[in-house]
Amino acid sequence: MPSDRRAVSTLRVTCMRFGQKVHPLNFDYGNSLFVLGDSAHLAGNSFRLQIRCEEITGCCTRLSFDNANVADKRQYSDAIIEACREGRSISPALDEGVCFQTRSSTIVIGPARLHIRMATGAVLETTEDGIGINGEQFLLNFRMGGASGFYGFGERTRRLNKHGDSLDFWNVDVVAAFPHTYDRDDYDPAYVAIPFAIIKTGTVYTGVYFDNPDRAIIDIGKIRSGQWLYQSMGGNTQVYLINGPRLRDVVRGFTELTGRAEVPPVWSIGYHQCRWGYRSEADFIALKEHFKRHDIPVSALWYDIDYMDGYRLFTWDREDFPDPAVLNNELKEAGIRTVTIMDPGVKLERGYPVYDSGKAEDVFCKAVSGKEYVGRVWPGDTVFPDFTLEAARDWWAAWLAKFLSENAVDGVWLDMNDPATGFSAAEDMRFANGQLPHAKYHNQYAHYMAKASREAFAKLDPRARPFLLTRSGCTGTQRYSAIWTGDNASNWKHLRMAIPSTLNLGLSGVVFNGPDVGGFMGHTTAELLIRWYQAGFLFPFFRNHSVWNSKSQEPWQFNPQCLAYVRETVVTRYRLLPYLYQCFFVHYLSGDPVLRPLLYDYDGKEFEDLDDQFLVGDSIMVAPILEGEEQGREIMVGGRKCQVRHIVLPPGWWFDLNQGEWLEGNRILQYAAGLEEVPLFVRDGSIIPYYNGPIRNSFITLQEIELHIFSKQRPARLAYFIDDRETRDYQAGRYGTAQIDARVDDGEINVGITEAGDYETGTVNFRPVLYGYQGQWKAVTAVNGKLQTRSCTVQTRSWVCKHLSVLA
Ligand code: GLC
């Protein structure tokens, strides 16, 4: 039996409904403060709180709040990478309170308040009743102090800027937790809890990460205007303060602490096709044929739960899939990889080898009674591996590795790991052989499942790049897996919501993410499907997925026009794979997300809430059409129906890839786009690596690269990373960089390419292509000092239904 106090804290989590908070007046506040050794000690009538300060990096400080009421003082969070777990302890000074000074912040603690001044000048200050304790619960109550933007927070619905919003940090199976999510875009929480706040005050950003895996709430002016607060329901919290001033400084600093996504295998950043309902070998062969016949590239086909025998993990329904390895190898020969779904729930059935071996090795979670915790998911009664135990991870990794290699499967899709437990309350699931209450690992269940699954790939080949996708996760899960944003719906609201949701996830470190394109629940229409593909074709993760009882939504299911427009988006994605690959490489090296809100680069007020257009890497801006079917502003232009939208064109010059012309920025456009058009713009001074060769599913070599140069007033530059694209050797520094500089002068393009680093020079063949100019041009290219001169001819390049004249 657990200690009483722990049981109470678990119970409290169960009883609180989402959206409910603990009233700040229920907390006790400090009335005395003193220093002992390297810590400040704050005491109230019902508590004693020890506060320590450490410098973690030059831009990050950690404040540890240790509440004596907390029964179990261990830190269970796996958010912070090993290298950043130890900091340099800072001794306090006494100066109008207790003062800690680090390179990036000055922290002053008074009996019930906290005052933080970051090196950027940004101030975070609590109210007079700013530090509160209620049993195990902990409260920090900040003044808004002119902060106007709040970003990050993991996976969320609603808008990008969370000012005025209230957020719950407790992973849920959204459709089970909230009724009518099909019609709503305001439910909270969702599947991925990351209590990371990026705060914008004036033009300065500061990051605050609350490291505590227990349930938490962040309310930003909703219950008390002029204040924002953090509440944790149990356990101790460590607060990481990350210095700006720019948004990118904060995001880079946060990913330095919590880790970055590895560079993915190239096939995994292609196009994916999935549906809950593909149920036999014949379905998969038919899909392969359809993609070929309709001339649409596809890099992977996905097996949802119907491939299994009675939903038993690590099995196949042999009637429908007589020889999965043969099937998967046949698909692979056509350049199509395969991914299988894996739920954590193991069917409780004696004689089923997976259950029997798990039981024998004692790897399943326990109930308070000490018996295996039983939930009810697809296979009926199920037990759940306790992925927090090394032995359970080893057990899982062994089964998974065997399954992947025996069946020639390339990737895994981790689902229902919020964890979804059916009618059986998840809160009764305990960890560490029943020793630990559910709350310690609830938000980390999927994270540890991803870690265990990642180990399976390492068993097969430690040098290879794994591909995993998970529904749930927490801070740091990007180290192991990509994330998709779960069960959305086929409607315009959910299309609109996908953008802020993926942007905030990216700012929270999870850059490899994306929604179910086309929408999961309900029936999509041709127009909606086209707009989903146009909005989503440059999302880091690009997969069409739908539920079994919805209308089929593969690209060919509607009409020839829909097929043609969708095909163009998918083909353009493949043309831009070298660009996307570079974005992932940049993320690995710096932490910058692949998809970024405009405020990543632009300061003005007009960008603070802007979340219906976005940047992909440094160069491309997408402003997708998010309304249709008689909603929004539809007009007729030359007999053709167009949708009009507002686009904020930031300062500088932008090349409009629909019109093929340069536009001066710093203004708002009213942009009319036909059904075939997605408003796409390239920033002046960009070089976009583009693949112009034949496309055959995932077979793409990235050895012949066109350098698409967009230079109006600014010279164009690009640092292009070159590695083997297959192994993880780049992590040991085995990659090169081609520094590319292009100048466009009267009638002449000068391109300088200088390669350096640990990779053979000349591996990639670059060829310049120029936009926005006409006539006869000379291209002078200097590759590692060797000059080549040729004259450019007019050719065309295509960008989602637009065939633009270029000089190549
Ligand atoms: C969950 C997943 C969904 C999947 C379904 C069946 O709802 O989120 O993507 O298709 O389960 O496995």
CSV table of C-alpha atoms and ligand atoms in Angstrom, one decimal, residues 191 276 304-305 341 343 378 413 415-416 471 484 486-487 516 520 543 545-546, ligand 1:
chain,number,residue,atom,x,y,z
A,191,TYR,CA,-1.9,14.8,-25.9
A,276,TRP,CA,-7.8,3.1,-40.2
A,304,ASP,CA,-3.3,0.8,-38.5
A,305,ILE,CA,-4.6,-1.7,-35.9
A,341,ILE,CA,1.0,1.0,-35.3
A,343,ASP,CA,-0.3,0.5,-28.8
A,378,TRP,CA,-8.8,-2.5,-28.5
A,413,TRP,CA,3.7,4.5,-34.8
A,415,ASP,CA,-0.5,5.3,-30.3
A,416,MET,CA,-3.0,5.4,-27.3
A,471,ARG,CA,0.6,10.6,-30.2
A,484,TRP,CA,1.3,14.0,-34.8
A,486,GLY,CA,-3.9,13.3,-32.8
A,487,ASP,CA,-7.5,12.8,-33.8
A,516,ASP,CA,-3.7,14.3,-40.0
A,520,PHE,CA,-9.2,12.2,-39.2
A,543,ARG,CA,0.5,12.3,-43.7
A,545,HIS,CA,-5.0,9.7,-42.3
A,546,SER,CA,-8.7,9.1,-41.6
B,1,GLC,C1,-6.5,6.4,-32.4
B,1,GLC,C2,-5.5,7.1,-33.2
B,1,GLC,C3,-5.9,7.0,-34.6
B,1,GLC,C4,-6.0,5.6,-35.1
B,1,GLC,C5,-7.0,4.8,-34.2
B,1,GLC,C6,-7.0,3.3,-34.4
B,1,GLC,O1,-7.7,7.0,-32.4
B,1,GLC,O2,-5.3,8.4,-32.8
B,1,GLC,O3,-4.9,7.7,-35.4
B,1,GLC,O4,-6.4,5.5,-36.4
B,1,GLC,O5,-6.7,5.0,-32.8
B,1,GLC,O6,-5.8,2.8,-34.2
